Amino acid sequence: MAYDPNNIFAKILRGEIPAKTVHEDEWALAFHDINPQAPVHVLVIPKRPYVSLDDFTSHASDEEITGFWRAVGEVARRLGLAESGYRILANHGANAHQEVPHFHVHIFGGRPLGPMLVRPRG
Ligand code: AMP
């Protein structure tokens, strides 16, 4: 899948639409999710254009991958979640219901998060 430069996170990176930023460095931008699923719900995205984790791990440099994942840990610490605990999640593709085609890691925290996956009904 080709990267769509008009996806919503590309627009946030270009400053075309606002975001509630919690961290920015050379490799990553972190901002609050617009529709939070937990008391703390922050998204961390790489600065460069990757569709998903699959694209990122296939094509990003080692330096970029290291910088990105260090930023994820740093953001969680800065949000005060390292002690109480948190969950990270990244959706790739249709079965995972990925909505925005720019790689992002969700950080959830601020309360006990329950079982890992919602079980299908029936
Ligand atoms: P995913 O299903 O993993 O692609 O998740 C996309 C996430 O992006 C959802 O949790 C949305 O609530 C969130 N989202 C969509 N638009 C925005 C926006 N403009 N600012 C912040 N978060 C957004």
mmCIF file of C-alpha atoms and ligand atoms in Angstrom:
data_model
loop_
_atom_site.group_PDB
_atom_site.id
_atom_site.type_symbol
_atom_site.label_atom_id
_atom_site.label_comp_id
_atom_site.label_asym_id
_atom_site.label_seq_id
_atom_site.Cartn_x
_atom_site.Cartn_y
_atom_site.Cartn_z
ATOM 1 C CA MET A 1 0.000 0.000 0.000
ATOM 2 C CA ALA A 2 1.444 3.384 -1.020
ATOM 3 C CA TYR A 3 1.699 6.112 1.609
ATOM 4 C CA ASP A 4 -1.097 8.697 1.342
ATOM 5 C CA PRO A 5 0.416 12.125 2.111
ATOM 6 C CA ASN A 6 -3.076 13.495 2.812
ATOM 7 C CA ASN A 7 -3.812 11.196 5.757
ATOM 8 C CA ILE A 8 -4.758 13.005 8.951
ATOM 9 C CA PHE A 9 -1.481 12.339 10.781
ATOM 10 C CA ALA A 10 0.548 13.656 7.820
ATOM 11 C CA LYS A 11 -1.513 16.840 8.129
ATOM 12 C CA ILE A 12 -0.743 17.012 11.864
ATOM 13 C CA LEU A 13 2.986 16.562 11.133
ATOM 14 C CA ARG A 14 2.840 19.423 8.606
ATOM 15 C CA GLY A 15 1.006 21.617 11.125
ATOM 16 C CA GLU A 16 -2.078 21.847 8.899
ATOM 17 C CA ILE A 17 -4.403 20.640 11.636
ATOM 18 C CA PRO A 18 -3.895 21.038 15.391
ATOM 19 C CA ALA A 19 -2.976 18.346 17.891
ATOM 20 C CA LYS A 20 -2.448 18.327 21.643
ATOM 21 C CA THR A 21 1.260 17.539 21.547
ATOM 22 C CA VAL A 22 2.910 15.886 24.543
ATOM 23 C CA HIS A 23 6.358 15.221 23.050
ATOM 24 C CA GLU A 24 8.327 15.948 19.921
ATOM 25 C CA ASP A 25 11.875 15.033 18.963
ATOM 26 C CA GLU A 26 13.875 14.197 15.854
ATOM 27 C CA TRP A 27 12.146 10.848 15.389
ATOM 28 C CA ALA A 28 8.656 11.049 16.810
ATOM 29 C CA LEU A 29 5.641 13.171 17.602
ATOM 30 C CA ALA A 30 3.247 12.250 20.412
ATOM 31 C CA PHE A 31 -0.205 13.754 20.908
ATOM 32 C CA HIS A 32 -3.477 12.998 22.669
ATOM 33 C CA ASP A 33 -5.971 10.828 20.800
ATOM 34 C CA ILE A 34 -9.026 12.838 19.754
ATOM 35 C CA ASN A 35 -11.368 10.049 20.926
ATOM 36 C CA PRO A 36 -9.715 8.673 24.087
ATOM 37 C CA GLN A 37 -10.433 5.064 25.066
ATOM 38 C CA ALA A 38 -8.800 5.406 28.507
ATOM 39 C CA PRO A 39 -8.056 8.282 30.926
ATOM 40 C CA VAL A 40 -4.689 8.560 29.164
ATOM 41 C CA HIS A 41 -4.672 7.769 25.447
ATOM 42 C CA VAL A 42 -1.731 9.126 23.503
ATOM 43 C CA LEU A 43 -0.522 8.340 19.990
ATOM 44 C CA VAL A 44 3.146 8.245 19.034
ATOM 45 C CA ILE A 45 4.002 8.525 15.344
ATOM 46 C CA PRO A 46 7.279 8.554 13.434
ATOM 47 C CA LYS A 47 8.188 11.813 11.736
ATOM 48 C CA ARG A 48 8.775 10.102 8.415
ATOM 49 C CA PRO A 49 6.044 8.567 6.213
ATOM 50 C CA TYR A 50 5.313 4.908 6.973
ATOM 51 C CA VAL A 51 1.916 3.313 6.418
ATOM 52 C CA SER A 52 2.080 0.904 9.353
ATOM 53 C CA LEU A 53 4.364 -1.161 11.572
ATOM 54 C CA ASP A 54 4.928 -3.485 8.626
ATOM 55 C CA ASP A 55 6.220 -0.627 6.446
ATOM 56 C CA PHE A 56 8.212 0.871 9.330
ATOM 57 C CA THR A 57 10.023 -2.332 10.256
ATOM 58 C CA SER A 58 10.678 -3.108 6.584
ATOM 59 C CA HIS A 59 12.050 0.278 5.534
ATOM 60 C CA ALA A 60 13.110 2.498 8.451
ATOM 61 C CA SER A 61 16.797 2.714 9.413
ATOM 62 C CA ASP A 62 18.055 1.168 12.645
ATOM 63 C CA GLU A 63 18.644 4.697 13.974
ATOM 64 C CA GLU A 64 15.074 5.690 13.208
ATOM 65 C CA ILE A 65 13.601 2.545 14.761
ATOM 66 C CA THR A 66 15.683 3.028 17.899
ATOM 67 C CA GLY A 67 14.804 6.718 18.117
ATOM 68 C CA PHE A 68 11.112 6.009 17.681
ATOM 69 C CA TRP A 69 10.862 3.282 20.333
ATOM 70 C CA ARG A 70 12.937 5.295 22.794
ATOM 71 C CA ALA A 71 10.402 8.094 22.296
ATOM 72 C CA VAL A 72 7.506 5.710 23.077
ATOM 73 C CA GLY A 73 9.107 4.778 26.409
ATOM 74 C CA GLU A 74 9.972 8.396 27.159
ATOM 75 C CA VAL A 75 6.400 9.538 26.489
ATOM 76 C CA ALA A 76 4.961 6.876 28.804
ATOM 77 C CA ARG A 77 7.366 7.936 31.566
ATOM 78 C CA ARG A 78 6.564 11.599 31.004
ATOM 79 C CA LEU A 79 2.850 10.820 31.263
ATOM 80 C CA GLY A 80 3.519 9.253 34.679
ATOM 81 C CA LEU A 81 2.501 5.767 33.570
ATOM 82 C CA ALA A 82 5.716 3.813 34.114
ATOM 83 C CA GLU A 83 4.868 2.911 37.705
ATOM 84 C CA SER A 84 1.101 2.305 37.466
ATOM 85 C CA GLY A 85 1.372 0.493 34.124
ATOM 86 C CA TYR A 86 0.196 1.018 30.594
ATOM 87 C CA ARG A 87 -0.577 -0.799 27.356
ATOM 88 C CA ILE A 88 0.781 -0.110 23.900
ATOM 89 C CA LEU A 89 -0.995 -1.177 20.732
ATOM 90 C CA ALA A 90 -0.344 -0.789 17.018
ATOM 91 C CA ASN A 91 -2.886 -1.772 14.369
ATOM 92 C CA HIS A 92 -1.703 -2.972 10.982
ATOM 93 C CA GLY A 93 -4.210 -3.471 8.196
ATOM 94 C CA ALA A 94 -7.809 -4.515 7.861
ATOM 95 C CA ASN A 95 -8.116 -7.309 10.461
ATOM 96 C CA ALA A 96 -6.695 -4.963 13.097
ATOM 97 C CA HIS A 97 -9.059 -2.174 12.008
ATOM 98 C CA GLN A 98 -6.298 0.315 11.259
ATOM 99 C CA GLU A 99 -8.047 3.582 10.431
ATOM 100 C CA VAL A 100 -5.226 6.046 9.865
ATOM 101 C CA PRO A 101 -2.576 4.898 7.346
ATOM 102 C CA HIS A 102 0.411 6.493 9.079
ATOM 103 C CA PHE A 103 2.144 4.159 11.554
ATOM 104 C CA HIS A 104 1.183 4.954 15.140
ATOM 105 C CA VAL A 105 1.490 3.395 18.550
ATOM 106 C CA HIS A 106 -1.338 3.891 21.018
ATOM 107 C CA ILE A 107 -0.411 4.318 24.698
ATOM 108 C CA PHE A 108 -3.286 3.593 27.096
ATOM 109 C CA GLY A 109 -3.196 4.115 30.858
ATOM 110 C CA GLY A 110 -4.657 5.827 33.884
ATOM 111 C CA ARG A 111 -6.828 2.908 35.062
ATOM 112 C CA PRO A 112 -6.786 -0.915 35.116
ATOM 113 C CA LEU A 113 -7.183 -1.827 31.451
ATOM 114 C CA GLY A 114 -8.800 -5.251 31.715
ATOM 115 C CA PRO A 115 -8.210 -8.173 29.351
ATOM 116 C CA MET A 116 -6.016 -7.654 26.345
ATOM 117 C CA LEU A 117 -8.570 -8.137 23.573
ATOM 118 C CA VAL A 118 -12.308 -7.662 23.298
ATOM 119 C CA ARG A 119 -13.787 -11.112 22.734
ATOM 120 C CA PRO A 120 -16.097 -11.489 19.732
ATOM 121 C CA ARG A 121 -19.787 -11.962 20.605
ATOM 122 C CA GLY A 122 -21.559 -15.294 20.063
HETATM 123 P P1 AMP B 1 -6.203 3.158 14.393
HETATM 124 O O1 AMP B 1 -7.535 2.475 14.384
HETATM 125 O O2 AMP B 1 -5.144 2.360 15.118
HETATM 126 O O3 AMP B 1 -5.770 3.591 13.005
HETATM 127 O O4 AMP B 1 -6.391 4.452 15.297
HETATM 128 C C1 AMP B 1 -6.535 5.741 14.804
HETATM 129 C C2 AMP B 1 -6.709 6.654 15.982
HETATM 130 O O5 AMP B 1 -6.530 7.986 15.556
HETATM 131 C C3 AMP B 1 -8.091 6.579 16.634
HETATM 132 O O6 AMP B 1 -7.933 6.221 18.016
HETATM 133 C C4 AMP B 1 -8.644 7.996 16.463
HETATM 134 O O7 AMP B 1 -9.427 8.422 17.556
HETATM 135 C C5 AMP B 1 -7.381 8.812 16.310
HETATM 136 N N1 AMP B 1 -7.515 10.075 15.593
HETATM 137 C C6 AMP B 1 -8.123 10.284 14.402
HETATM 138 N N2 AMP B 1 -8.026 11.581 14.042
HETATM 139 C C7 AMP B 1 -7.317 12.197 15.019
HETATM 140 C C8 AMP B 1 -6.872 13.536 15.236
HETATM 141 N N3 AMP B 1 -7.142 14.526 14.356
HETATM 142 N N4 AMP B 1 -6.169 13.800 16.361
HETATM 143 C C9 AMP B 1 -5.905 12.835 17.259
HETATM 144 N N5 AMP B 1 -6.280 11.556 17.112
HETATM 145 C C10 AMP B 1 -6.986 11.244 16.012
#
